[in-house]
């Protein structure tokens, strides 16, 4: 249940663009739940003809129609990756703040365009890097920063899935498996989160190497498996992502000279001197 807002706090009017799974399962429940005391979702925008409405939220077919519902403070972009840059720049040009699903930009040049547009229009762009705020990850960061396992020298990240998320369409190739809509495969879809998590605790690596390929899903136009190696002075980090696994599994492990941290199967463990 949303906490009642103070009458002195501003209420924000926003619109969600894209009515697929991530919008319905995550963004809309959050905006109308815990954030509902300060946020009004005034519209849902999606050009597909088979989109079902969400409660009493007006359903629009084009972002330009949002002008009819002014004033608007922000847009929340929940569309496939290929549209993120265009919609983000459009939103900034309209004077809206922008929340956008990851990845917002795919190249340094695209990121520069977004940063310049945000500065020009005096607006904020917030990528959905929600893993940063996961309570378990915050505890991992706390342990690393406090030296709970000494100086860590090895880290392993892995994500196993049996296929790309199907999104709103249950049959055929999911949009994440296409180059036109997804702009990349499992590395872009899952790797985005884990890479920024790594950078938060280790900074920029001295070198990066990678392997990508399709092991199981021949109809995909993008890789279904990726392996990365990040090298630092006295440290090595490996990442493995796949849509070719038999079961869903996530794992993060840090090894230090005084212990280890492991997060797997929904359980977080700190091991020091052989004791957990």
CSV table of C-alpha atoms in Angstrom, one decimal:
chain,number,residue,atom,x,y,z
A,1,UNK,CA,0.0,0.0,0.0
A,2,UNK,CA,1.3,3.4,-0.9
A,3,UNK,CA,2.3,5.8,1.9
A,4,UNK,CA,0.2,9.0,2.0
A,5,UNK,CA,2.1,11.9,0.6
A,6,UNK,CA,2.7,15.1,2.5
A,7,UNK,CA,0.7,17.9,1.0
A,8,UNK,CA,4.0,19.8,0.7
A,9,UNK,CA,5.5,17.3,-1.7
A,10,UNK,CA,5.2,17.6,-5.4
A,11,UNK,CA,3.2,15.0,-7.3
A,12,UNK,CA,4.6,13.9,-10.6
A,13,UNK,CA,2.7,13.1,-13.7
A,14,UNK,CA,4.2,10.4,-15.9
A,15,UNK,CA,3.5,8.1,-18.8
A,16,UNK,CA,4.8,4.6,-19.6
A,17,UNK,CA,5.8,4.0,-23.2
A,18,UNK,CA,5.6,0.3,-24.0
A,19,UNK,CA,3.0,-2.1,-22.6
A,20,UNK,CA,5.0,-5.3,-22.6
A,21,UNK,CA,6.0,-7.7,-19.8
A,22,UNK,CA,8.5,-5.4,-18.1
A,23,UNK,CA,6.0,-2.5,-17.9
A,24,UNK,CA,3.1,-4.7,-16.6
A,25,UNK,CA,5.2,-6.8,-14.2
A,26,UNK,CA,7.6,-4.3,-12.8
A,27,UNK,CA,7.2,-0.6,-13.8
A,28,UNK,CA,3.5,-0.1,-13.5
A,29,UNK,CA,3.2,-2.0,-10.2
A,30,UNK,CA,6.0,0.1,-8.7
A,31,UNK,CA,4.7,3.4,-10.0
A,32,UNK,CA,1.2,2.7,-8.8
A,33,UNK,CA,2.3,1.0,-5.6
A,34,UNK,CA,5.2,2.2,-3.4
A,35,UNK,CA,5.5,5.4,-5.5
A,36,UNK,CA,1.8,6.0,-5.9
A,37,UNK,CA,1.8,8.5,-3.2
A,38,UNK,CA,3.7,10.9,-5.4
A,39,UNK,CA,3.2,9.6,-8.9
A,40,UNK,CA,0.2,9.7,-11.2
A,41,UNK,CA,0.4,7.5,-14.3
A,42,UNK,CA,-1.7,9.4,-16.8
A,43,UNK,CA,-1.2,7.2,-19.9
A,44,UNK,CA,0.2,4.0,-21.3
A,45,UNK,CA,1.6,4.3,-24.9
A,46,UNK,CA,1.9,1.4,-27.3
A,47,UNK,CA,1.4,1.2,-31.1
A,48,UNK,CA,0.5,-2.5,-31.2
A,49,UNK,CA,-3.1,-3.3,-32.1
A,50,UNK,CA,-3.5,-6.2,-29.6
A,51,UNK,CA,-2.5,-4.3,-26.5
A,52,UNK,CA,-5.0,-4.8,-23.6
A,53,UNK,CA,-5.6,-1.8,-21.3
A,54,UNK,CA,-4.4,-1.6,-17.7
A,55,UNK,CA,-7.3,-0.7,-15.4
A,56,UNK,CA,-8.4,2.9,-16.1
A,57,UNK,CA,-5.1,4.2,-17.5
A,58,UNK,CA,-5.7,5.8,-20.9
A,59,UNK,CA,-4.1,3.8,-23.7
A,60,UNK,CA,-2.5,5.8,-26.5
A,61,UNK,CA,-1.0,4.6,-29.8
A,62,UNK,CA,1.7,7.3,-30.3
A,63,UNK,CA,3.9,9.3,-27.9
A,64,UNK,CA,3.0,12.5,-29.6
A,65,UNK,CA,-0.5,12.1,-28.2
A,66,UNK,CA,0.9,12.8,-24.8
A,67,UNK,CA,0.7,16.5,-25.5
A,68,UNK,CA,-3.1,16.3,-25.2
A,69,UNK,CA,-2.6,15.2,-21.6
A,70,UNK,CA,-0.2,18.0,-20.5
A,71,UNK,CA,1.3,18.8,-18.2
A,72,UNK,CA,3.7,15.8,-18.0
A,73,UNK,CA,6.8,15.5,-15.9
A,74,UNK,CA,8.4,12.3,-17.1
A,75,UNK,CA,8.2,9.3,-19.5
A,76,UNK,CA,9.1,5.8,-18.5
A,77,UNK,CA,10.5,3.9,-21.6
A,78,UNK,CA,9.8,0.1,-21.5
A,79,UNK,CA,10.1,-0.6,-25.3
A,80,UNK,CA,12.6,-2.9,-27.0
A,81,UNK,CA,16.3,-1.7,-27.0
A,82,UNK,CA,16.3,-0.4,-30.6
A,83,UNK,CA,13.9,2.4,-29.8
A,84,UNK,CA,15.6,3.6,-26.6
A,85,UNK,CA,17.8,6.3,-28.1
A,86,UNK,CA,15.1,7.8,-30.3
A,87,UNK,CA,12.5,7.9,-27.5
A,88,UNK,CA,14.9,9.2,-25.0
A,89,UNK,CA,16.0,12.1,-27.2
A,90,UNK,CA,12.4,12.8,-28.1
A,91,UNK,CA,11.3,12.9,-24.5
A,92,UNK,CA,14.1,15.3,-23.6
A,93,UNK,CA,13.2,17.6,-26.5
A,94,UNK,CA,9.7,17.7,-25.2
A,95,UNK,CA,11.0,18.8,-21.8
A,96,UNK,CA,10.3,15.5,-20.0
A,97,UNK,CA,12.5,13.8,-17.6
A,98,UNK,CA,13.3,10.2,-18.8
A,99,UNK,CA,13.4,6.9,-17.1
A,100,UNK,CA,14.5,4.2,-19.5
A,101,UNK,CA,15.0,0.5,-19.5
A,102,UNK,CA,18.6,-0.7,-20.0
A,103,UNK,CA,20.6,-0.2,-22.1
A,104,UNK,CA,19.8,3.4,-22.8
A,105,UNK,CA,22.7,3.8,-25.2
A,106,UNK,CA,24.9,1.2,-27.0
A,107,UNK,CA,27.9,3.4,-27.9
A,108,UNK,CA,29.9,6.3,-26.4
A,109,UNK,CA,28.6,8.5,-29.2
A,110,UNK,CA,24.9,7.7,-28.3
A,111,UNK,CA,25.6,8.3,-24.6
A,112,UNK,CA,27.1,11.6,-25.6
A,113,UNK,CA,24.1,12.6,-27.6
A,114,UNK,CA,21.8,11.8,-24.6
A,115,UNK,CA,24.0,13.7,-22.2
A,116,UNK,CA,24.1,16.8,-24.4
A,117,UNK,CA,20.3,16.7,-24.9
A,118,UNK,CA,19.7,16.4,-21.1
A,119,UNK,CA,22.0,19.3,-20.4
A,120,UNK,CA,20.4,21.5,-23.1
A,121,UNK,CA,16.9,20.8,-21.9
A,122,UNK,CA,17.7,20.8,-18.2
A,123,UNK,CA,16.3,17.3,-17.7
A,124,UNK,CA,17.4,14.1,-16.1
A,125,UNK,CA,17.8,10.7,-17.7
A,126,UNK,CA,17.7,7.7,-15.3
A,127,UNK,CA,18.6,4.3,-16.7
A,128,UNK,CA,17.0,1.3,-15.0
A,129,UNK,CA,20.1,0.0,-13.2
A,130,UNK,CA,18.0,-1.3,-10.3
A,131,UNK,CA,20.5,-4.1,-9.4
A,132,UNK,CA,22.5,-1.3,-7.7
A,133,UNK,CA,19.8,-1.0,-5.2
A,134,UNK,CA,19.2,-4.7,-4.5
A,135,UNK,CA,19.6,-5.1,-0.7
A,136,UNK,CA,21.7,-8.3,-1.2
A,137,UNK,CA,24.1,-6.5,-3.6
A,138,UNK,CA,24.3,-3.6,-1.3
A,139,UNK,CA,25.4,-6.0,1.5
A,140,UNK,CA,28.0,-7.6,-0.9
A,141,UNK,CA,29.4,-4.1,-1.5
A,142,UNK,CA,29.5,-3.3,2.2
A,143,UNK,CA,31.4,-6.5,2.9
A,144,UNK,CA,33.9,-5.8,0.1
A,145,UNK,CA,34.4,-2.2,1.2
A,146,UNK,CA,35.0,-3.2,4.8
A,147,UNK,CA,37.5,-5.8,4.0
A,148,UNK,CA,35.4,-8.7,5.3
A,149,UNK,CA,37.3,-11.1,3.0
A,150,UNK,CA,40.5,-9.2,2.8
A,151,UNK,CA,41.7,-8.1,-0.6
A,152,UNK,CA,39.7,-9.9,-3.2
A,153,UNK,CA,41.5,-11.2,-6.2
A,154,UNK,CA,38.9,-13.3,-8.0
A,155,UNK,CA,35.3,-12.7,-8.9
A,156,UNK,CA,32.8,-14.8,-10.9
A,157,UNK,CA,29.4,-13.7,-12.2
A,158,UNK,CA,27.1,-16.1,-14.1
A,159,UNK,CA,23.5,-16.0,-15.4
A,160,UNK,CA,21.8,-19.1,-16.8
A,161,UNK,CA,18.5,-19.1,-18.7
A,162,UNK,CA,17.0,-21.6,-21.0
A,163,UNK,CA,15.9,-18.9,-23.5
A,164,UNK,CA,15.5,-15.2,-24.0
A,165,UNK,CA,12.5,-13.7,-22.2
A,166,UNK,CA,9.5,-14.1,-24.5
A,167,UNK,CA,8.1,-10.7,-23.7
A,168,UNK,CA,4.5,-10.2,-24.7
A,169,UNK,CA,4.6,-12.6,-27.7
A,170,UNK,CA,4.5,-16.3,-26.6
A,171,UNK,CA,5.2,-17.8,-30.0
A,172,UNK,CA,8.0,-17.3,-32.5
A,173,UNK,CA,11.4,-15.7,-31.9
A,174,UNK,CA,11.3,-13.2,-29.0
A,175,UNK,CA,12.3,-9.7,-29.8
A,176,UNK,CA,15.4,-10.1,-27.7
A,177,UNK,CA,16.6,-12.8,-30.1
A,178,UNK,CA,16.4,-10.4,-33.1
A,179,UNK,CA,19.1,-8.0,-34.1
A,180,UNK,CA,16.6,-5.4,-35.3
A,181,UNK,CA,14.7,-5.0,-32.0
A,182,UNK,CA,17.2,-6.3,-29.5
A,183,UNK,CA,20.4,-4.8,-31.0
A,184,UNK,CA,22.3,-7.6,-29.3
A,185,UNK,CA,21.8,-10.9,-27.4
A,186,UNK,CA,22.3,-12.2,-24.0
A,187,UNK,CA,25.4,-10.1,-23.4
A,188,UNK,CA,23.5,-6.9,-23.9
A,189,UNK,CA,20.4,-8.1,-22.2
A,190,UNK,CA,21.9,-9.5,-19.0
A,191,UNK,CA,25.5,-8.3,-19.2
A,192,UNK,CA,24.5,-4.6,-18.8
A,193,UNK,CA,23.5,-5.1,-15.2
A,194,UNK,CA,26.5,-7.2,-14.1
A,195,UNK,CA,29.0,-4.9,-15.9
A,196,UNK,CA,27.9,-1.8,-14.0
A,197,UNK,CA,27.9,-3.8,-10.8
A,198,UNK,CA,31.5,-4.8,-11.4
A,199,UNK,CA,32.5,-1.2,-12.3
A,200,UNK,CA,31.0,0.0,-9.0
A,201,UNK,CA,33.3,-2.2,-6.9
A,202,UNK,CA,36.4,-2.5,-9.1
A,203,UNK,CA,36.5,0.4,-11.5
A,204,UNK,CA,37.7,0.2,-15.1
A,205,UNK,CA,39.7,-2.9,-16.0
A,206,UNK,CA,43.1,-2.9,-17.6
A,207,UNK,CA,41.8,-5.2,-20.4
A,208,UNK,CA,38.7,-7.0,-21.5
A,209,UNK,CA,38.3,-10.1,-23.7
A,210,UNK,CA,35.1,-11.9,-24.8
A,211,UNK,CA,33.6,-14.8,-26.7
A,212,UNK,CA,30.1,-15.0,-28.0
A,213,UNK,CA,28.2,-17.6,-30.0
A,214,UNK,CA,24.9,-19.4,-30.6
A,215,UNK,CA,24.9,-22.8,-28.9
A,216,UNK,CA,21.2,-23.8,-28.8
A,217,UNK,CA,18.9,-21.3,-30.4
A,218,UNK,CA,19.7,-21.4,-34.1
A,219,UNK,CA,16.7,-19.2,-35.0
A,220,UNK,CA,18.1,-16.3,-33.0
A,221,UNK,CA,19.9,-13.6,-34.9
A,222,UNK,CA,22.1,-12.8,-31.9
A,223,UNK,CA,24.3,-14.7,-29.5
A,224,UNK,CA,22.7,-16.9,-26.9
A,225,UNK,CA,25.9,-17.3,-24.9
A,226,UNK,CA,28.7,-15.0,-23.9
A,227,UNK,CA,31.9,-15.3,-21.8
A,228,UNK,CA,33.9,-12.3,-20.7
A,229,UNK,CA,37.2,-11.8,-18.9
A,230,UNK,CA,38.2,-8.6,-17.1
A,231,UNK,CA,41.8,-8.2,-16.1
A,232,UNK,CA,43.0,-5.9,-13.3
A,233,UNK,CA,46.4,-5.7,-11.6
A,234,UNK,CA,46.3,-8.7,-9.3
A,235,UNK,CA,42.7,-9.4,-10.0
A,236,UNK,CA,40.6,-11.5,-12.5
A,237,UNK,CA,36.9,-11.3,-13.1
A,238,UNK,CA,34.9,-13.7,-15.3
A,239,UNK,CA,31.4,-13.4,-16.5
A,240,UNK,CA,29.2,-16.0,-18.2
A,241,UNK,CA,25.8,-15.5,-19.6
A,242,UNK,CA,23.6,-18.0,-21.5
A,243,UNK,CA,20.2,-18.5,-22.9
A,244,UNK,CA,21.2,-22.2,-23.6
A,245,UNK,CA,21.0,-23.6,-20.0
A,246,UNK,CA,18.6,-26.3,-18.7
A,247,UNK,CA,17.5,-24.3,-15.7
A,248,UNK,CA,17.5,-20.7,-14.4
A,249,UNK,CA,20.4,-19.8,-12.1
A,250,UNK,CA,22.3,-16.7,-11.0
A,251,UNK,CA,25.6,-16.7,-9.2
A,252,UNK,CA,28.1,-14.1,-7.9
A,253,UNK,CA,31.2,-15.1,-6.0
A,254,UNK,CA,34.2,-13.0,-4.7
A,255,UNK,CA,37.3,-14.7,-3.4
A,256,UNK,CA,39.7,-12.9,-1.1
A,257,UNK,CA,42.8,-13.7,0.9
A,258,UNK,CA,40.7,-13.9,4.1
A,259,UNK,CA,37.5,-15.4,2.9
A,260,UNK,CA,34.8,-15.5,0.2
A,261,UNK,CA,31.4,-14.1,-0.6
A,262,UNK,CA,28.9,-16.2,-2.6
A,263,UNK,CA,25.4,-15.3,-3.7
A,264,UNK,CA,23.6,-18.2,-5.4
A,265,UNK,CA,20.2,-19.8,-5.2
A,266,UNK,CA,18.7,-16.9,-3.4
A,267,UNK,CA,21.2,-17.3,-0.5
A,268,UNK,CA,24.0,-14.9,0.4
A,269,UNK,CA,27.0,-16.4,2.3
A,270,UNK,CA,30.1,-15.0,3.9
A,271,UNK,CA,32.9,-17.4,4.6
A,272,UNK,CA,35.9,-16.5,6.7
A,273,UNK,CA,38.5,-18.9,8.1
A,274,UNK,CA,36.4,-21.9,7.1
A,275,UNK,CA,33.3,-20.7,8.9
A,276,UNK,CA,30.1,-19.5,7.2
